[in-house]
XYZ file of C-alpha atoms in Angstrom:
446
model
C 20.831 96.577 44.677
C 19.560 96.677 41.206
C 17.123 94.204 39.981
C 17.552 92.872 36.404
C 15.275 94.331 33.906
C 12.067 92.436 33.108
C 12.589 91.968 29.205
C 15.992 90.356 29.768
C 14.227 87.707 32.242
C 11.507 87.034 29.708
C 14.183 86.299 27.046
C 16.058 83.855 29.071
C 13.022 82.009 30.036
C 11.758 81.798 26.310
C 15.263 80.410 25.552
C 15.055 77.666 28.227
C 11.576 76.776 27.118
C 12.654 76.288 23.485
C 15.577 74.011 24.416
C 13.126 71.782 26.523
C 10.792 71.564 23.784
C 13.673 70.459 21.267
C 14.890 67.894 23.667
C 11.328 66.517 24.259
C 10.867 66.280 20.472
C 14.086 64.366 19.871
C 13.360 61.889 22.601
C 9.811 61.334 21.078
C 11.267 61.036 17.586
C 13.721 58.380 18.829
C 10.804 56.387 20.564
C 8.746 56.547 17.441
C 11.490 55.411 15.259
C 12.214 52.335 17.591
C 8.571 51.361 17.528
C 8.461 51.675 13.585
C 11.414 49.287 13.513
C 9.893 46.794 15.619
C 6.299 46.763 14.244
C 7.239 47.700 10.588
C 4.994 50.743 10.522
C 4.465 53.982 12.589
C 2.995 53.699 15.921
C -0.617 53.957 15.889
C -0.863 53.764 12.227
C -3.482 51.247 10.682
C -2.061 48.193 8.850
C -3.453 47.670 5.296
C -6.043 50.203 6.212
C -7.223 48.118 9.220
C -6.847 48.691 13.025
C -3.960 46.828 14.836
C -6.209 43.960 16.154
C -7.877 43.434 12.612
C -4.460 43.424 11.173
C -3.395 40.481 13.417
C -6.387 38.635 12.458
C -5.725 39.013 8.803
C -2.089 37.710 9.373
C -3.357 34.455 11.184
C -5.853 33.964 8.095
C -2.859 34.432 5.518
C -0.870 31.843 7.582
C -3.884 29.388 7.472
C -4.173 29.895 3.747
C -0.564 29.076 3.240
C -0.783 25.897 5.483
C -3.872 24.799 3.413
C -1.900 25.457 0.077
C 1.109 23.399 1.244
C -1.048 20.471 2.314
C -1.340 17.942 -0.727
C -4.849 17.579 -2.319
C -6.477 14.295 -2.122
C -6.313 12.675 -5.871
C -9.746 12.246 -7.338
C -10.459 9.173 -9.644
C -13.912 7.987 -10.726
C -14.803 4.775 -12.924
C -17.879 2.643 -13.448
C -16.052 -0.229 -11.820
C -14.720 1.817 -8.867
C -16.378 -0.023 -5.662
C -15.087 2.102 -3.089
C -12.085 4.389 -1.713
C -10.764 4.040 1.742
C -9.452 7.464 2.833
C -8.403 7.633 6.572
C -4.568 7.579 6.224
C -2.881 11.099 6.479
C 0.261 9.615 4.860
C 1.092 7.663 1.656
C 0.190 3.982 1.901
C 2.872 1.596 1.089
C 1.519 -1.920 1.556
C -1.729 -3.715 2.400
C -2.816 -7.267 3.229
C -6.097 -9.161 3.416
C -6.656 -11.495 6.420
C -6.920 -15.281 5.525
C -10.533 -15.231 7.101
C -11.457 -12.311 4.560
C -12.860 -10.148 7.286
C -10.062 -7.488 7.391
C -7.856 -5.529 5.266
C -4.541 -3.973 6.988
C -2.854 -0.820 5.519
C 0.227 0.804 6.688
C 1.437 4.366 5.756
C 4.238 6.902 6.582
C 1.717 8.526 8.962
C 2.982 6.051 11.829
C -0.310 4.125 11.713
C -1.623 0.796 10.756
C -5.463 0.640 9.979
C -7.488 -2.509 10.101
C -10.524 -2.213 7.926
C -13.668 -4.286 8.020
C -14.224 -5.725 4.498
C -18.032 -5.992 5.024
C -18.038 -2.145 4.949
C -16.385 -1.931 1.573
C -19.703 -1.549 -0.425
C -21.200 0.667 2.381
C -21.169 4.498 2.401
C -19.005 4.661 5.488
C -15.680 2.588 5.892
C -14.901 1.624 9.457
C -11.295 1.167 10.575
C -9.200 0.448 13.800
C -5.956 2.322 14.369
C -2.654 0.841 15.620
C 0.151 3.440 16.249
C 3.837 2.554 15.364
C 5.773 4.486 18.101
C 8.734 6.623 16.993
C 8.697 4.963 13.597
C 6.548 3.869 10.641
C 5.759 0.658 8.908
C 6.612 -0.019 5.195
C 5.254 -3.752 5.086
C 2.290 -5.358 6.880
C 1.074 -8.936 7.091
C -1.637 -10.803 9.070
C -0.838 -13.869 11.048
C -2.812 -16.959 9.852
C -4.999 -17.022 12.857
C -5.863 -13.184 12.341
C -4.769 -12.643 15.987
C -1.703 -10.710 15.150
C 0.123 -8.943 12.487
C 3.750 -8.075 11.711
C 5.250 -4.924 10.176
C 8.725 -3.897 9.037
C 9.897 -0.887 10.468
C 11.329 1.914 8.245
C 13.975 3.412 10.574
C 14.458 0.354 12.827
C 15.077 -1.891 9.772
C 13.402 -4.747 11.758
C 10.282 -6.774 12.330
C 7.770 -5.856 15.021
C 4.882 -8.122 16.036
C 1.601 -6.762 17.246
C -0.988 -8.782 18.903
C -4.669 -8.138 18.487
C -6.818 -8.438 21.619
C -10.519 -8.342 21.141
C -12.528 -6.018 23.471
C -16.066 -6.454 24.645
C -17.486 -3.903 22.297
C -16.120 -5.830 19.311
C -13.179 -3.761 18.609
C -9.450 -4.629 19.226
C -6.420 -3.596 21.229
C -3.078 -3.601 19.487
C -0.267 -4.406 21.734
C 3.594 -4.706 20.243
C 5.654 -7.496 21.603
C 8.238 -6.263 24.145
C 10.935 -6.979 21.675
C 11.425 -6.697 17.884
C 13.285 -9.151 15.699
C 17.086 -8.699 15.676
C 18.723 -6.858 12.841
C 20.003 -9.111 10.175
C 19.526 -7.520 6.866
C 22.460 -5.352 5.248
C 20.272 -3.899 2.379
C 16.583 -2.394 2.365
C 13.896 -5.034 2.749
C 11.494 -5.397 -0.138
C 8.855 -7.766 1.300
C 7.876 -10.028 4.172
C 5.649 -12.865 4.706
C 4.120 -15.471 7.206
C 3.486 -19.138 6.013
C -0.270 -19.904 6.373
C 0.953 -23.033 8.563
C 2.351 -20.597 11.017
C 5.725 -22.284 10.953
C 7.992 -19.629 9.536
C 8.359 -15.992 8.533
C 10.293 -14.816 5.423
C 12.094 -11.525 4.861
C 13.742 -10.496 1.668
C 16.045 -7.602 0.796
C 17.220 -6.018 -2.173
C 20.671 -7.534 -2.317
C 20.353 -11.329 -2.731
C 19.332 -12.277 0.684
C 16.214 -14.176 1.837
C 15.907 -14.967 5.451
C 13.676 -17.657 6.884
C 12.623 -17.175 10.649
C 10.840 -18.970 13.372
C 8.263 -17.213 15.196
C 10.503 -16.360 18.032
C 12.964 -14.172 15.903
C 15.544 -16.919 15.300
C 16.837 -17.229 11.838
C 16.478 -20.901 10.505
C 18.107 -20.466 7.181
C 19.626 -17.790 4.745
C 18.955 -18.119 1.084
C 21.333 -16.468 -1.418
C 19.230 -16.055 -4.450
C 22.411 -15.440 -6.938
C 20.212 -13.130 -9.013
C 22.426 -9.981 -8.711
C 19.553 -8.328 -6.903
C 16.021 -9.313 -5.581
C 13.109 -7.491 -7.086
C 10.435 -9.424 -5.220
C 10.119 -12.568 -3.005
C 7.054 -14.250 -1.437
C 5.650 -17.413 0.178
C 3.303 -19.530 -1.573
C -0.154 -19.911 -0.163
C 0.478 -23.595 0.496
C 3.322 -22.629 2.622
C 5.640 -25.200 0.994
C 7.512 -22.725 -1.230
C 9.533 -19.470 -1.129
C 10.343 -17.802 -4.366
C 12.245 -14.773 -5.668
C 12.840 -12.788 -8.767
C 15.438 -10.258 -9.735
C 18.095 -9.190 -12.312
C 18.178 -12.656 -13.897
C 15.316 -13.879 -16.489
C 13.907 -16.489 -14.289
C 11.967 -16.993 -11.074
C 13.727 -19.330 -8.542
C 11.576 -21.512 -6.069
C 12.753 -23.219 -3.011
C 10.831 -25.668 -0.761
C 11.113 -25.185 2.926
C 11.128 -28.441 4.531
C 9.834 -29.401 8.020
C 9.765 -32.785 9.793
C 6.563 -34.722 10.932
C 6.865 -33.290 14.387
C 7.024 -29.673 12.968
C 10.654 -29.275 13.338
C 12.555 -27.429 10.769
C 14.834 -29.349 8.520
C 16.184 -27.539 5.561
C 15.486 -25.290 2.472
C 16.067 -27.041 -0.893
C 15.789 -25.763 -4.489
C 12.477 -26.857 -6.037
C 12.140 -25.455 -9.514
C 12.576 -22.451 -11.769
C 10.287 -20.499 -14.173
C 12.428 -20.241 -17.282
C 11.273 -18.437 -20.560
C 11.637 -14.632 -20.033
C 14.426 -12.990 -21.949
C 15.145 -10.119 -19.498
C 14.874 -9.485 -15.774
C 11.675 -10.391 -13.941
C 9.836 -7.402 -12.216
C 7.299 -9.392 -10.287
C 5.508 -12.688 -9.793
C 2.397 -13.913 -7.967
C 0.714 -17.308 -6.913
C -2.742 -18.468 -7.315
C -4.634 -19.324 -4.233
C -4.065 -22.925 -4.481
C -0.335 -22.544 -5.625
C -0.861 -24.572 -8.777
C -0.503 -21.560 -10.926
C 2.086 -18.724 -11.138
C 2.339 -15.557 -13.100
C 5.232 -13.427 -13.907
C 5.968 -10.050 -15.652
C 9.457 -9.224 -17.200
C 11.379 -6.303 -18.461
C 11.166 -8.154 -21.992
C 7.675 -6.749 -22.356
C 5.648 -9.950 -21.680
C 3.616 -11.605 -18.923
C 3.553 -15.349 -18.660
C 1.074 -17.814 -16.802
C 2.617 -21.217 -15.596
C 1.199 -24.391 -14.377
C 3.492 -25.119 -11.374
C 1.502 -28.389 -10.126
C 4.504 -30.440 -11.141
C 6.564 -33.433 -9.291
C 9.786 -31.159 -9.196
C 11.532 -34.086 -7.278
C 11.126 -36.166 -10.385
C 12.863 -33.430 -12.436
C 9.352 -32.286 -13.821
C 9.508 -28.452 -14.966
C 6.560 -26.186 -14.945
C 4.491 -25.854 -17.974
C 4.013 -22.468 -19.755
C 0.265 -21.929 -20.288
C 0.113 -18.510 -21.831
C 2.278 -15.493 -22.718
C 0.810 -11.985 -23.270
C 2.264 -8.660 -24.233
C 2.720 -5.804 -21.835
C 4.894 -3.091 -23.298
C 4.914 -0.901 -20.305
C 7.117 -3.487 -18.617
C 9.846 -2.958 -20.964
C 10.566 0.667 -19.706
C 8.992 0.804 -16.163
C 8.841 -1.370 -13.155
C 5.662 -3.255 -12.721
C 3.577 -5.059 -10.014
C 1.333 -8.007 -10.620
C -1.554 -9.694 -8.887
C -3.288 -13.015 -9.884
C -6.909 -13.597 -9.050
C -7.417 -16.583 -6.654
C -8.627 -18.695 -9.333
C -5.778 -17.595 -11.663
C -8.649 -16.376 -14.366
C -7.542 -12.709 -14.104
C -4.193 -11.093 -14.231
C -3.822 -7.503 -12.923
C -0.571 -5.463 -13.779
C 0.282 -1.978 -12.541
C 2.636 0.383 -13.894
C 3.066 3.884 -12.809
C -0.481 5.042 -11.688
C -2.446 2.733 -14.174
C -3.722 -0.829 -13.861
C -4.487 -3.317 -16.591
C -6.626 -6.372 -16.407
C -6.118 -9.390 -18.606
C -8.132 -12.520 -19.178
C -5.551 -15.352 -18.543
C -7.441 -17.896 -20.827
C -7.397 -15.801 -23.933
C -4.568 -13.502 -23.154
C -6.513 -10.462 -23.915
C -6.638 -7.118 -21.968
C -10.264 -6.497 -20.814
C -10.013 -3.401 -18.617
C -7.718 -0.359 -18.184
C -7.784 2.098 -15.231
C -5.450 5.109 -15.748
C -4.248 7.574 -13.217
C -5.763 5.558 -10.361
C -3.591 7.306 -7.777
C -1.698 10.659 -7.381
C 1.676 8.560 -6.812
C 2.942 5.430 -8.416
C 0.977 2.247 -7.280
C 2.871 0.649 -4.325
C 0.615 -2.503 -3.838
C -2.026 -4.500 -5.777
C -4.018 -7.423 -4.417
C -7.295 -9.211 -4.976
C -9.431 -10.038 -2.063
C -9.838 -13.700 -0.990
C -13.246 -14.049 -3.087
C -11.612 -12.627 -6.259
C -14.600 -10.161 -6.618
C -12.629 -7.125 -5.557
C -9.154 -5.816 -6.587
C -7.432 -3.457 -4.233
C -4.714 -0.866 -5.055
C -2.715 1.876 -3.150
C -0.183 4.403 -3.914
C -1.341 7.755 -2.464
C -3.361 8.203 0.848
C -6.147 6.033 -0.423
C -7.039 2.523 -1.127
C -9.253 2.077 -4.331
C -11.360 -1.035 -4.730
C -12.488 -2.408 -8.131
C -15.190 -4.642 -9.258
C -13.542 -7.526 -10.907
C -15.553 -7.596 -14.185
C -13.271 -9.680 -16.091
C -13.539 -12.283 -13.368
C -17.257 -12.599 -13.782
C -16.828 -12.729 -17.650
C -14.404 -15.689 -17.090
C -16.859 -17.571 -14.978
C -19.536 -17.012 -17.738
C -17.137 -18.340 -20.357
C -16.023 -21.379 -18.218
C -19.764 -22.152 -17.147
C -21.012 -22.047 -20.751
C -18.169 -24.437 -21.734
C -18.910 -26.893 -19.040
C -22.713 -26.813 -19.765
C -21.949 -28.175 -23.152
C -20.244 -31.181 -21.786
C -22.442 -31.887 -18.748
C -24.515 -34.865 -18.789
C -25.852 -34.882 -15.282
C -29.005 -33.023 -14.731
C -27.973 -31.896 -11.134
C -24.622 -30.851 -12.625
C -26.354 -28.777 -15.203
C -28.469 -27.186 -12.817
C -25.489 -26.109 -10.555
C -23.675 -24.760 -13.384
C -26.575 -22.781 -14.702
C -27.116 -21.262 -11.356
C -23.418 -20.060 -11.227
C -23.785 -18.900 -14.918
C -26.908 -16.905 -14.022
C -25.152 -15.201 -10.863
C -22.214 -14.154 -13.019
C -24.448 -12.684 -15.644
C -26.567 -10.799 -13.172
C -23.280 -9.391 -11.516
C -22.026 -8.243 -14.868
C -25.519 -6.720 -15.666
C -25.430 -4.767 -12.247
C -22.010 -3.307 -13.133
C -23.071 -2.460 -16.588
C -20.348 -4.782 -18.050
C -22.423 -7.344 -19.527
C -21.383 -7.903 -23.169
C -24.165 -8.232 -25.654
């Protein structure tokens, strides 16, 4: 038997080896291609000149930078009369309310929280607040109860009222507990304002159609008011708790009296009086602390101050005390706040605030671009020394320098007529205090 020659065996072996190498290379190339498709680059290659682990870190850093860019920046504002800025909300603030005892300010925002601020910290470096969470919803409106032991909110998605009880803890803080059931749904249009009477006898809610509802504290509707104003722009309860007023498309402010019997039982709601004098729709109105004065601002480009201390049951109409010009009102919606003593009128349009002396009708201060968004609420504290505004994620507090000037003017006028020495001494003391306050704010006119 003849054996094959050696050269032929070597040729076959080489051919088989080459075929095996080609097959291995093809498999390896396919694996590398799949790796490139999944990772976006050849296997083992450095990304952006960096090793793989460093590349992942750089990706995370870029994602964090992108998040920071998307997060809205806090609006910055400075002014010589700016007393403080409260900045703990992570969402835009829609409403605020001072408690009747002057100790707290409640704010609500679309971050699903209500914050309760201590007013005694306003002029300090740090501003303390207590947080109440609004579960599965957020509040658009908030109001304290008269005894400051509870507050009510209007729920944005639930379209109803929710009551939170405030229970004091041993450390001085509070526990906020919502009542088991919310108020029933009754409004058919968005609610624009809510309020609690200082007597604690009733709650008011007003919607943007023509409906104002009067509730008892248990969530039962006592009366339904049809304002017949095409739509409601604003509605509120007077500080004396006798009246409910509304304004809207018509050029007047309508006022009703909510009547209760001697035993505290609800009787009826009757028409009281109207503020007539504007020539176009009324944007907003406000009461003074004693309910004897009201102010209104209209699309006709004017604001008006009224004497409402009248006997309306004898057909006596309110007296017009002052009319001032505010051109911004003719083109933009406006908000209004009246100081407790009715000496200063604050008007907000867009992101700016204008302060007027109601006795002379003159503009005394203007704060421009106060917030990054349109101003949603405006209010004086119960002392009248501070004006609060909100519109973005902050509440800004201003010293009421026009209020101090009004006191100076009033005391100087009263001193000229005072004949009693003790009266003169008291007036002089109040005059000196107001002048010193203006001097400390750098707002004393020479």
